[in-house]
Every structure is written in C-alpha cells, then in structure tokens.
PDB file of C-alpha atoms in Angstrom:
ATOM      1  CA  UNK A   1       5.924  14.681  -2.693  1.00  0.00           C
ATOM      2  CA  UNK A   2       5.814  14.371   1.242  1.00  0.00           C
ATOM      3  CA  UNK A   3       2.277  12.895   0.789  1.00  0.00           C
ATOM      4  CA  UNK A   4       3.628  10.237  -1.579  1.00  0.00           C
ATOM      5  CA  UNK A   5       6.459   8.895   0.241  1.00  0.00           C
ATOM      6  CA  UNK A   6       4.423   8.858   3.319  1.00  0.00           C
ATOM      7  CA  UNK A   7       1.536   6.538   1.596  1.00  0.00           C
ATOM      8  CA  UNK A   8       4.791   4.768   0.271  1.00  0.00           C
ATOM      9  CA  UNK A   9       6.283   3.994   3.944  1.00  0.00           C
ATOM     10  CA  UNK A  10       2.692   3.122   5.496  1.00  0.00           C
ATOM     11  CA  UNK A  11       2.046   0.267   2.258  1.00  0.00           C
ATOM     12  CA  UNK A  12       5.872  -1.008   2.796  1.00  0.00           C
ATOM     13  CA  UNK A  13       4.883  -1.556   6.583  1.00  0.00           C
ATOM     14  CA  UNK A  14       1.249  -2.957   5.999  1.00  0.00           C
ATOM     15  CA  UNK A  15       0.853  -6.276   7.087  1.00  0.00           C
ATOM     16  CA  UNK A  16      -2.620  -8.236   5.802  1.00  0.00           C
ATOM     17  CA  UNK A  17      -2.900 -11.662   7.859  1.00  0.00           C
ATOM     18  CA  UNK A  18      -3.173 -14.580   6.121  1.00  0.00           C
ATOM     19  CA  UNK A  19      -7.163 -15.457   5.103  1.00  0.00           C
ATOM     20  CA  UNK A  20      -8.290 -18.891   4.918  1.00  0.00           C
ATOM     21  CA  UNK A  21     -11.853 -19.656   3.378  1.00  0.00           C
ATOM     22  CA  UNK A  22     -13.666 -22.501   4.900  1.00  0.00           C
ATOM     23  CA  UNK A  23     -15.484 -24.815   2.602  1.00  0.00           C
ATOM     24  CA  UNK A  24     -18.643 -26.903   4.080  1.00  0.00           C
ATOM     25  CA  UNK A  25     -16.699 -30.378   4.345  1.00  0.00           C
ATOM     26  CA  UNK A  26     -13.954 -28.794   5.924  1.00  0.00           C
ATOM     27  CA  UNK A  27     -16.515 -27.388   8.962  1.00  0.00           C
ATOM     28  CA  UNK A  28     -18.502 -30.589   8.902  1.00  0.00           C
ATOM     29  CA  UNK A  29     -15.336 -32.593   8.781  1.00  0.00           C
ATOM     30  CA  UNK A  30     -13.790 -30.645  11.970  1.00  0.00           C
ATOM     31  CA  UNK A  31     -11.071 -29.961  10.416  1.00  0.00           C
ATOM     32  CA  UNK A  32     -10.920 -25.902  11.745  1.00  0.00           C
ATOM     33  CA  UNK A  33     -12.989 -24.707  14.922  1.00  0.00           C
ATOM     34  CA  UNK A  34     -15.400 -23.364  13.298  1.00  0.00           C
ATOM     35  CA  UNK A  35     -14.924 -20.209  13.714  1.00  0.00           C
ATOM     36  CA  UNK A  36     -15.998 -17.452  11.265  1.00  0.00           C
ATOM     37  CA  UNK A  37     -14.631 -14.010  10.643  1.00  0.00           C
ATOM     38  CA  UNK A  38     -17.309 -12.527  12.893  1.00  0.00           C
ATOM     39  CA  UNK A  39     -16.188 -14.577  15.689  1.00  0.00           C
ATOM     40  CA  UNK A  40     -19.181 -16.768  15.826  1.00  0.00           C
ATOM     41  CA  UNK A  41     -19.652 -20.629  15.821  1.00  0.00           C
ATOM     42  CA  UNK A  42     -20.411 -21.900  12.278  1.00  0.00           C
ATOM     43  CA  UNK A  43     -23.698 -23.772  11.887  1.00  0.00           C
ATOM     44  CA  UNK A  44     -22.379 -27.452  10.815  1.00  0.00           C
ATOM     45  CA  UNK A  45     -25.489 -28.209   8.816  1.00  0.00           C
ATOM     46  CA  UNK A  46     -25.735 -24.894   6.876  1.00  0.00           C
ATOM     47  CA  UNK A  47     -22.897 -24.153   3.710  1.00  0.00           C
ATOM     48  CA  UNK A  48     -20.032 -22.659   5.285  1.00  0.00           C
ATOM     49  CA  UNK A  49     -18.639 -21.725   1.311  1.00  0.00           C
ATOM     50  CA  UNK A  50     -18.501 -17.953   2.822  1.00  0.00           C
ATOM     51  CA  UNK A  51     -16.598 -18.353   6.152  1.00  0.00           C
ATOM     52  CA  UNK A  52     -13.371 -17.412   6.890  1.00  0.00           C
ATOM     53  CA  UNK A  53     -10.515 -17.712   9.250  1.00  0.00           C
ATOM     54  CA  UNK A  54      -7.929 -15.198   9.777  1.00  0.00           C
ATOM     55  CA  UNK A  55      -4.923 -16.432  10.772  1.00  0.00           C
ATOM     56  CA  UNK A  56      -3.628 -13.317  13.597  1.00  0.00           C
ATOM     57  CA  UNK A  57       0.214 -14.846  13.774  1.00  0.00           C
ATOM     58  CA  UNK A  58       2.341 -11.695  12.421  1.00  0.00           C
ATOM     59  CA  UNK A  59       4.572 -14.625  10.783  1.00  0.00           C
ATOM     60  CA  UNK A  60       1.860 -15.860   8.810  1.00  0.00           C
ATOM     61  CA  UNK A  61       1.515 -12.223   7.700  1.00  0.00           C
ATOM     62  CA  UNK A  62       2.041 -10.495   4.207  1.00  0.00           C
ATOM     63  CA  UNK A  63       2.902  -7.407   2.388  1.00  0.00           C
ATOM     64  CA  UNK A  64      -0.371  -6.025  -0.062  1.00  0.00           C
ATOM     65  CA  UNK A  65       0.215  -7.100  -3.569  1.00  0.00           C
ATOM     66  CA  UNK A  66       1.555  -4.485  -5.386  1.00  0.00           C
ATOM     67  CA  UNK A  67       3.415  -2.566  -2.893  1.00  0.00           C
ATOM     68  CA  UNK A  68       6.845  -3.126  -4.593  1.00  0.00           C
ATOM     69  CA  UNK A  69       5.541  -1.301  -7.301  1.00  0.00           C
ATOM     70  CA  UNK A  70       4.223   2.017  -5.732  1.00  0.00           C
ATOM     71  CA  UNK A  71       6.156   4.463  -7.171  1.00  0.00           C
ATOM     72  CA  UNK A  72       8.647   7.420  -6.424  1.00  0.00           C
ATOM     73  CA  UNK A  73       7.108  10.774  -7.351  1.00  0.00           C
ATOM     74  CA  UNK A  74       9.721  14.050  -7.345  1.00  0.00           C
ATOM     75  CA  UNK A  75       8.440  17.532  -8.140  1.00  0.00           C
ATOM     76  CA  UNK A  76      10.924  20.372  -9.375  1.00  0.00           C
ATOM     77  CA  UNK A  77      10.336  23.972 -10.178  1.00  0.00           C
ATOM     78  CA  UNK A  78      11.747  25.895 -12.470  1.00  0.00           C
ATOM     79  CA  UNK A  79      12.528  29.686 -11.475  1.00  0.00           C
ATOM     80  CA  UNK A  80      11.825  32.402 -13.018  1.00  0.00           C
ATOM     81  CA  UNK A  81      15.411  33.831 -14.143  1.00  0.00           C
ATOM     82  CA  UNK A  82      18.792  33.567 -15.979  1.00  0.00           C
ATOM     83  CA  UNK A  83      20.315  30.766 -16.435  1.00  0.00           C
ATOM     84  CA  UNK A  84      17.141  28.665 -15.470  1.00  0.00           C
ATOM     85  CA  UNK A  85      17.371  27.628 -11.602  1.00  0.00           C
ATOM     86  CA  UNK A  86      15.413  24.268 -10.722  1.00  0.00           C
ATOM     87  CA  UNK A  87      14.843  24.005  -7.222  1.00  0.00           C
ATOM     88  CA  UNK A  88      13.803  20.321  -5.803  1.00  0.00           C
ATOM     89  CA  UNK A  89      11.590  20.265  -2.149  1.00  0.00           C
ATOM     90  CA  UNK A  90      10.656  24.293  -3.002  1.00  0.00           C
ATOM     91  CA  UNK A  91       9.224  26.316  -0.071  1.00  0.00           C
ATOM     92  CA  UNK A  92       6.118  28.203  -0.444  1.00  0.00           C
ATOM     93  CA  UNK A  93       7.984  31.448  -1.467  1.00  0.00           C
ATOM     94  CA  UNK A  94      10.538  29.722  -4.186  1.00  0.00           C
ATOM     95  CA  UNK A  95       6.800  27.750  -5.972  1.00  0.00           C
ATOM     96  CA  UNK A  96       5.487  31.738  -6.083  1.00  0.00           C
ATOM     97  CA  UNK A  97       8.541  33.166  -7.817  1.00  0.00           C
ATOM     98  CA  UNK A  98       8.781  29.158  -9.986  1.00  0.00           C
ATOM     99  CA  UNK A  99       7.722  29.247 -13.950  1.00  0.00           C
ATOM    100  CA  UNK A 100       6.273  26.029 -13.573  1.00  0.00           C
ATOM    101  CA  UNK A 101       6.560  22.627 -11.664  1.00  0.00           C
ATOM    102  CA  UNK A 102       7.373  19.743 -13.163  1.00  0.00           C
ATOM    103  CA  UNK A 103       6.022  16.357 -11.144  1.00  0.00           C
ATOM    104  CA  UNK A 104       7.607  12.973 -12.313  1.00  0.00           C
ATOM    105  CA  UNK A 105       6.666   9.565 -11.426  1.00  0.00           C
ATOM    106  CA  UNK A 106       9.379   6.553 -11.105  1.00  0.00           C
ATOM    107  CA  UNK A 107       8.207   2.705 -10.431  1.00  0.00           C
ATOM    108  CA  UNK A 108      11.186   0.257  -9.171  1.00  0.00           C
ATOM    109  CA  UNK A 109      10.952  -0.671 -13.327  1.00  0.00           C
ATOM    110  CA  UNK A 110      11.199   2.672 -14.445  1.00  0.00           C
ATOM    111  CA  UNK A 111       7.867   3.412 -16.226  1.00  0.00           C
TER     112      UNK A 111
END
C-alpha cells in the first residue's frame, strides 16, 4: 500500500518538458537554433526529421499522460477470530495472526 501511494505522489509531481521535433525546412529555414537533443549543431544540409528541442521552461512543462488515472490500492486483513476483525495498515504481527488479505484497487472512475 505504502509502495503504491508513494509511486502515486512521485507521477502527480513528474514534470516532462515540452518536446518539439524539428523537421528539415524548419532547420534550413532558421526558424530554431539548431540545436538537437544531444546538444549539438544540426547539419543544415542533412534531414533533420529526427531532431528535437526540449523546451527546459518548468511553465512549458506537463504532467505524464495518464497520471490522473493511477489508482488507489487499500489492503485489509481479516483476523482470525469471533466476530471477524478487519484490520486496515496491519503490522507484521496482526498479517501473522490475519485469515487472509484482501488488496483492492480504486481509479478516480471507480473501476
């Protein structure tokens, strides 16, 4: 459960800069700097189809697709007496005296 709301927290404060590609008219044009991903001048007569630039303004920044729906995962156990005890967030003591644990999944949808 920890593990999952910890992935959760990192995605919901992941921020991917904003990717631009370059096409060949745009380089030859002079339109961008010329500038690749790598960092290194683009060659004006060669295709430039596979160059990027990565725009490093936090604004400009977004959230990964998909990270609205990461869901919500909550494990119980159910002890091992009468009436039936379920304990959320067990310890390691209350899982070894547990019947069974129960893990359930919840997106912001609830699927």
């Amino acid at each position: 459960d920890i593990c999952a709301m910890v992935m959760r927290a990192a995605l919901q404060h992941t921020k991917l800069p904003k990717i631009t590609p370059i096409s060949g008219s745009d380089v030859s044009s002079g339109k961008t700097d010329g500038t690749s991903i790598s960092g290194e001048k683009a060659n004006k007569s060669s295709s430039a189809t596979s160059d990027l630039t990565v725009d490093g303004d936090i604004v400009h920044a977004t959230l990964p697709p998909g990270v609205e729906h990461c869901p919500i995962i909550v494990t119980t156990n159910v002890m091992k007496c009468r009436p039936t005890v379920m304990v959320l967030d067990a310890t390691k003591e209350e899982e070894a005296c547990s019947s069974c644990q129960v893990s359930v999944a919840v997106d912001p949808q609830q699927r």
